[in-house]
Tab-separated table of N, CA, C and O in Angstrom:
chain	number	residue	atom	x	y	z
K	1	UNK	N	0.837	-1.182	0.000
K	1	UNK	CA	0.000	0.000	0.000
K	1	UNK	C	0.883	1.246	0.000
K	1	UNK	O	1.944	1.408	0.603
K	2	UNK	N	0.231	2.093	-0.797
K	2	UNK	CA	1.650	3.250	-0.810
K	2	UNK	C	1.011	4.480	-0.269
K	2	UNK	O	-0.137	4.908	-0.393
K	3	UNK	N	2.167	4.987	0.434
K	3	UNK	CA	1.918	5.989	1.589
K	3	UNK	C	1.419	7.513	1.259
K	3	UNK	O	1.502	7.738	0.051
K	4	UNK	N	0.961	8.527	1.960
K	4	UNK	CA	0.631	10.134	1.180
K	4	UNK	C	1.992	10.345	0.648
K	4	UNK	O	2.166	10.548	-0.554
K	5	UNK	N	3.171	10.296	1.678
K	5	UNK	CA	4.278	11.120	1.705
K	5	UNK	C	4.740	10.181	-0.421
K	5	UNK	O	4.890	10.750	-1.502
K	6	UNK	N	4.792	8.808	-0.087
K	6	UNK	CA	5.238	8.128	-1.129
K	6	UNK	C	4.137	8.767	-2.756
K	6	UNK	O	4.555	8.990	-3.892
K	7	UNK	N	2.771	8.885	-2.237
K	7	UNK	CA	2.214	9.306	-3.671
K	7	UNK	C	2.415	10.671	-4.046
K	7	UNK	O	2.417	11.035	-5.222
K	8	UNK	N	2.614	11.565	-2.903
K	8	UNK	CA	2.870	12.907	-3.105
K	8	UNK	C	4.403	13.103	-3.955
K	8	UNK	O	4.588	13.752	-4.984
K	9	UNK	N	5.262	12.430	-3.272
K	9	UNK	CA	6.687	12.216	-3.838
K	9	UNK	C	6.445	12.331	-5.422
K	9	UNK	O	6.804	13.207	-6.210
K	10	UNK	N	5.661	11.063	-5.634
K	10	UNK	CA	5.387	10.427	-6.993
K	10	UNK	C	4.868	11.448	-8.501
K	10	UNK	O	5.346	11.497	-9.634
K	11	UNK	N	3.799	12.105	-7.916
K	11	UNK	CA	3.726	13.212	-8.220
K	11	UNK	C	4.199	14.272	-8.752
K	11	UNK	O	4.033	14.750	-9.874
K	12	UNK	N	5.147	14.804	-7.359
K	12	UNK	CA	5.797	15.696	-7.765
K	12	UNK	C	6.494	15.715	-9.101
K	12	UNK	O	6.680	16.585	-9.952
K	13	UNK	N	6.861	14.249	-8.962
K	13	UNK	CA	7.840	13.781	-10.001
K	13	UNK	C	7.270	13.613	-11.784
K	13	UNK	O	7.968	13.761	-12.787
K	14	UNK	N	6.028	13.318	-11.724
K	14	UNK	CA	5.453	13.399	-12.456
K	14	UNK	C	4.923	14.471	-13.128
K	14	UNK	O	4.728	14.337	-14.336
K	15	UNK	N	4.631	15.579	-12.555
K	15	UNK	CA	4.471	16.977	-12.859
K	15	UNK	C	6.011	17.244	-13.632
K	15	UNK	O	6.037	17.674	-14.785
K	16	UNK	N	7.303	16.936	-12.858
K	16	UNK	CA	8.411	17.575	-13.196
K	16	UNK	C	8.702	16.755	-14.930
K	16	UNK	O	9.208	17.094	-15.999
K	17	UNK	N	8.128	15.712	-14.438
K	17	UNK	CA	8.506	15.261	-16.008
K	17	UNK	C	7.671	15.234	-17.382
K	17	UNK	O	8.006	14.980	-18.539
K	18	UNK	N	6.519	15.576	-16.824
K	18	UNK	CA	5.341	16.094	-17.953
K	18	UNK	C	5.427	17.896	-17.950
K	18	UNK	O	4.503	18.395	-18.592
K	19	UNK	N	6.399	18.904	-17.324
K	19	UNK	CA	6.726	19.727	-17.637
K	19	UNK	C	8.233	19.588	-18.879
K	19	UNK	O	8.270	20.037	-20.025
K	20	UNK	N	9.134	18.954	-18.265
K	20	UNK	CA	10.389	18.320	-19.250
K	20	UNK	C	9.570	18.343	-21.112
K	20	UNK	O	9.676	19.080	-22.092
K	21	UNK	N	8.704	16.948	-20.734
K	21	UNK	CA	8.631	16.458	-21.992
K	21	UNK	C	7.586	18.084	-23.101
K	21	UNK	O	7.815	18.259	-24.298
K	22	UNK	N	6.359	19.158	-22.136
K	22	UNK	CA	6.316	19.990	-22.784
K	22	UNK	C	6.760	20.956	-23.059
K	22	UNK	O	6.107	21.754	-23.732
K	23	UNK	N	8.391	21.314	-22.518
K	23	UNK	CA	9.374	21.843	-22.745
K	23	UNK	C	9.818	21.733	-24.540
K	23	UNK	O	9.796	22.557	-25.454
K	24	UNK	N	10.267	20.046	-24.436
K	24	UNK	CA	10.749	19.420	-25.715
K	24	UNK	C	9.774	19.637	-26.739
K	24	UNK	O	9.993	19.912	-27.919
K	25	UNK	N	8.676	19.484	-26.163
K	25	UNK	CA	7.136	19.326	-27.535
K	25	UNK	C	7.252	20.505	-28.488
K	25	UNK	O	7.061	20.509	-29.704
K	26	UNK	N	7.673	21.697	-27.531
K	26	UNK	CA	7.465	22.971	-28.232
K	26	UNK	C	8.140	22.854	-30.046
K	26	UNK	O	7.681	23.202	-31.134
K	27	UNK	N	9.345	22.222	-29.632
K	27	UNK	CA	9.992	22.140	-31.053
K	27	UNK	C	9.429	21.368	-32.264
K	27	UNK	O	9.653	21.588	-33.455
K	28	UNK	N	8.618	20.374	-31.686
K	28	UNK	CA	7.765	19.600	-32.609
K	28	UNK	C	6.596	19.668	-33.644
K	28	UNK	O	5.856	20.637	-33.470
K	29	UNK	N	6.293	18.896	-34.619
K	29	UNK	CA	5.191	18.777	-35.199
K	29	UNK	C	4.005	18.011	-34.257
K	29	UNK	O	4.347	17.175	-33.421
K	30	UNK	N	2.730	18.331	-34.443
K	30	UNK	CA	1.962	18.235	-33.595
K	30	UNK	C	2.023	16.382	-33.686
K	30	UNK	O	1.749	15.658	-32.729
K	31	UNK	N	2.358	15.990	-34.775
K	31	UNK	CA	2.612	14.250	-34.927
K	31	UNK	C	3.331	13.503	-34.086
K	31	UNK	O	3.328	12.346	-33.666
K	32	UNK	N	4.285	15.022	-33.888
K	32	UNK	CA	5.456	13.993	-33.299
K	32	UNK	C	5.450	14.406	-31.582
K	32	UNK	O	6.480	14.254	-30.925
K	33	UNK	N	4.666	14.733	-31.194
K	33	UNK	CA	3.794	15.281	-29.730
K	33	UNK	C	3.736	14.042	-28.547
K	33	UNK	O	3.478	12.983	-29.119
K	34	UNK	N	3.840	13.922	-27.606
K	34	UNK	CA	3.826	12.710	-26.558
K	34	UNK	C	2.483	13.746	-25.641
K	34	UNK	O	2.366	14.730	-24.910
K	35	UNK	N	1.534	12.472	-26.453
K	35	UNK	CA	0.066	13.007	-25.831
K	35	UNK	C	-0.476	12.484	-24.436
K	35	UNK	O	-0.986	13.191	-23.567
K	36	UNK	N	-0.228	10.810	-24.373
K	36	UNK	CA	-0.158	10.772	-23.131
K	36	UNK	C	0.942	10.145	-22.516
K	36	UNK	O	1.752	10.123	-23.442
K	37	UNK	N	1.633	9.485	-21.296
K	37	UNK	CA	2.540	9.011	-20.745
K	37	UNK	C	2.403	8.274	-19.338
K	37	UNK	O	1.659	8.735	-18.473
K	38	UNK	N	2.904	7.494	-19.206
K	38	UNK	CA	3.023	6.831	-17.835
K	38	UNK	C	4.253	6.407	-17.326
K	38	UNK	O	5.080	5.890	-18.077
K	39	UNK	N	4.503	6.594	-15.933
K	39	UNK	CA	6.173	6.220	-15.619
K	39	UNK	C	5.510	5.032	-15.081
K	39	UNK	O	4.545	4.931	-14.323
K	40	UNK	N	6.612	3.730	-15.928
K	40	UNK	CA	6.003	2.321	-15.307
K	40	UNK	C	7.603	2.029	-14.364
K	40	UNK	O	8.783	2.279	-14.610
K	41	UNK	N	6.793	1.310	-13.089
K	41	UNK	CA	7.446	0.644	-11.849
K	41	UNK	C	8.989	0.087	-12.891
K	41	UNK	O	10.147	0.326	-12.550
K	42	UNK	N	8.729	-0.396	-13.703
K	42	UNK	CA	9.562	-1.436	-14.055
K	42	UNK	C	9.665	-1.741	-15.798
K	42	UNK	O	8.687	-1.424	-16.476
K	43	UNK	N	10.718	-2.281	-16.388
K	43	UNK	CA	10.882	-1.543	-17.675
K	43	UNK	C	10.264	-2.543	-18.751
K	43	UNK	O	10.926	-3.568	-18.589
K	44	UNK	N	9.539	-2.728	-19.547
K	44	UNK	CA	8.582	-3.533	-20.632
K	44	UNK	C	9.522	-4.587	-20.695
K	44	UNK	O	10.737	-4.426	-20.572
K	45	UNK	N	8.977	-5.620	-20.878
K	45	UNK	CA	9.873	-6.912	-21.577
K	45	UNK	C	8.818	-7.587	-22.408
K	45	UNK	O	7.597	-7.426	-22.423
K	46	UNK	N	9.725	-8.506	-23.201
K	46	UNK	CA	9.425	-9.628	-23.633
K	46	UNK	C	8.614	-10.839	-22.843
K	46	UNK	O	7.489	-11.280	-23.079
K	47	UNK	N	9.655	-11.260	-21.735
K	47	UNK	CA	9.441	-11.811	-21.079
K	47	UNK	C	7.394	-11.909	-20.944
K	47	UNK	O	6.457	-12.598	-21.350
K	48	UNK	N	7.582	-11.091	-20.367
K	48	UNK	CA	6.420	-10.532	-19.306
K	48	UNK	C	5.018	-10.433	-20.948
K	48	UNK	O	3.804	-10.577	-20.804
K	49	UNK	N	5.458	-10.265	-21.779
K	49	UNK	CA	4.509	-10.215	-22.871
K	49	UNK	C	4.083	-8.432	-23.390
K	49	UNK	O	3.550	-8.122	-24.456
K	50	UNK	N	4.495	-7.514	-22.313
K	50	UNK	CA	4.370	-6.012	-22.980
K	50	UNK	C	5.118	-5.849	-24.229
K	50	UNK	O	4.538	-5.014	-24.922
K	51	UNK	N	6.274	-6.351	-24.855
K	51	UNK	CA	6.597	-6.053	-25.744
K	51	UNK	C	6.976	-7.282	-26.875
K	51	UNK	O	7.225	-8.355	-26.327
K	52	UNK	N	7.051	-7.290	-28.253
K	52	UNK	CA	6.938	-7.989	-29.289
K	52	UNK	C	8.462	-8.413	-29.400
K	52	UNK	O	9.218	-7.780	-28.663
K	53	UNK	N	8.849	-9.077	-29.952
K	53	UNK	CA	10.110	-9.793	-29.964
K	53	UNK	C	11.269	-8.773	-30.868
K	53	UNK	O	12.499	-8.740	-30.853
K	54	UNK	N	10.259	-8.005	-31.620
K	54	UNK	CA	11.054	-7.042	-32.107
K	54	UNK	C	10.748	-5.308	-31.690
K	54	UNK	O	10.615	-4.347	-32.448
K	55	UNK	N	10.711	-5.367	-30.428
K	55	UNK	CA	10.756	-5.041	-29.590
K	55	UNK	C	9.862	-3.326	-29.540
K	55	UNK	O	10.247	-2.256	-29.068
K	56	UNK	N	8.408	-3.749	-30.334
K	56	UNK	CA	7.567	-2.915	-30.453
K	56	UNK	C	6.383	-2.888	-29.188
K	56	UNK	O	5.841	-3.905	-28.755
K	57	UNK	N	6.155	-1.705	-28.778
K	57	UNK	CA	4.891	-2.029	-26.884
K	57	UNK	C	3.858	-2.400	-27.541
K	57	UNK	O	3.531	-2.050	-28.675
K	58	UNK	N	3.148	-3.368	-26.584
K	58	UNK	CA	1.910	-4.037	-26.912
K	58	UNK	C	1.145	-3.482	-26.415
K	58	UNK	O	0.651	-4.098	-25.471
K	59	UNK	N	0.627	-2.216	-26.647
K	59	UNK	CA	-0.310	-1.061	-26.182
K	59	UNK	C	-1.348	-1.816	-25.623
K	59	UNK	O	-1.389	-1.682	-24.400
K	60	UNK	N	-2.015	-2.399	-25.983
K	60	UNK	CA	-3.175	-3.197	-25.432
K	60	UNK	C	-2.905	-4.118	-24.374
K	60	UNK	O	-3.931	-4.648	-23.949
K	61	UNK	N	-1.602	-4.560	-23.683
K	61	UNK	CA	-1.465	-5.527	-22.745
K	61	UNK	C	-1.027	-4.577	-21.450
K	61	UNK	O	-1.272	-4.773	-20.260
K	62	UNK	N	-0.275	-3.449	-22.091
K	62	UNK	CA	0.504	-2.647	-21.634
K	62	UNK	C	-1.051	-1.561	-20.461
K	62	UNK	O	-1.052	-1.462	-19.234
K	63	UNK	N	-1.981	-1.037	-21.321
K	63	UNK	CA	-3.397	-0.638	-20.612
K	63	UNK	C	-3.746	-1.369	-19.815
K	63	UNK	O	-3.983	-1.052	-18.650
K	64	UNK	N	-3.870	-2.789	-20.414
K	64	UNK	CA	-4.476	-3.715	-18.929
K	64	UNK	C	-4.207	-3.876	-17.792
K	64	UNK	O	-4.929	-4.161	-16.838
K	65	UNK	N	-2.884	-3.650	-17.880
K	65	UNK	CA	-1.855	-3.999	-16.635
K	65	UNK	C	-1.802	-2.700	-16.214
K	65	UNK	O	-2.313	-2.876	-15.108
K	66	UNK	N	-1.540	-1.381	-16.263
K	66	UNK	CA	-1.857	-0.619	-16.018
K	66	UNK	C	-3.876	0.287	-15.098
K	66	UNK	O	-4.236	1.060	-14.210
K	67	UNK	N	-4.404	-0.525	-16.102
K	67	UNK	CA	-5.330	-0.205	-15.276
K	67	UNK	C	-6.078	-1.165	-14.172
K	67	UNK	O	-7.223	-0.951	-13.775
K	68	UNK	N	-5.269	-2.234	-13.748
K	68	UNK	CA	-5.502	-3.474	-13.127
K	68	UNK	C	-4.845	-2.464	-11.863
K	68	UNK	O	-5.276	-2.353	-10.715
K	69	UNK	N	-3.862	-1.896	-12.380
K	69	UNK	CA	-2.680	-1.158	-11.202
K	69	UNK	C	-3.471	0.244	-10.785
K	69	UNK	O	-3.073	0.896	-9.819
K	70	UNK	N	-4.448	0.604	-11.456
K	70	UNK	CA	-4.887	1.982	-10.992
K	70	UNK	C	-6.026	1.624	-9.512
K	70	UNK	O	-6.555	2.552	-8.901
């Protein structure tokens, strides 16, 4: 179970890095834009089935597990 102090932390951090990435956006075409984002616990694999052997995210396995976690 994760704590105020731990989600507040989390947060913060998250603000700081969805400010970063619309820092970078500015230079972009609206195509090339990071519309939404999530910082995951732990990094995609194969293994685990989030990612394809050639090593493309399996957006759809990648949501589930994610919103299993929300």
């Amino acid at each position: 179970m994760r704590t105020t102090k731990t989600l507040s932390r989390k947060q913060r951090f998250e603000k700081i890095f969805e400010e970063h990435l619309r820092n970078i956006s500015r230079e972009l075409a609206s195509h090339e834009k990071v519309r939404r984002f999530i910082l995951a616990p732990e990094p995609f694999t194969i293994e685990a089935g989030e990612m394809t052997p050639t090593l493309k995210i399996k957006r759809k396995v990648v949501e589930r597990k994610v919103q299993g976690r929300a």
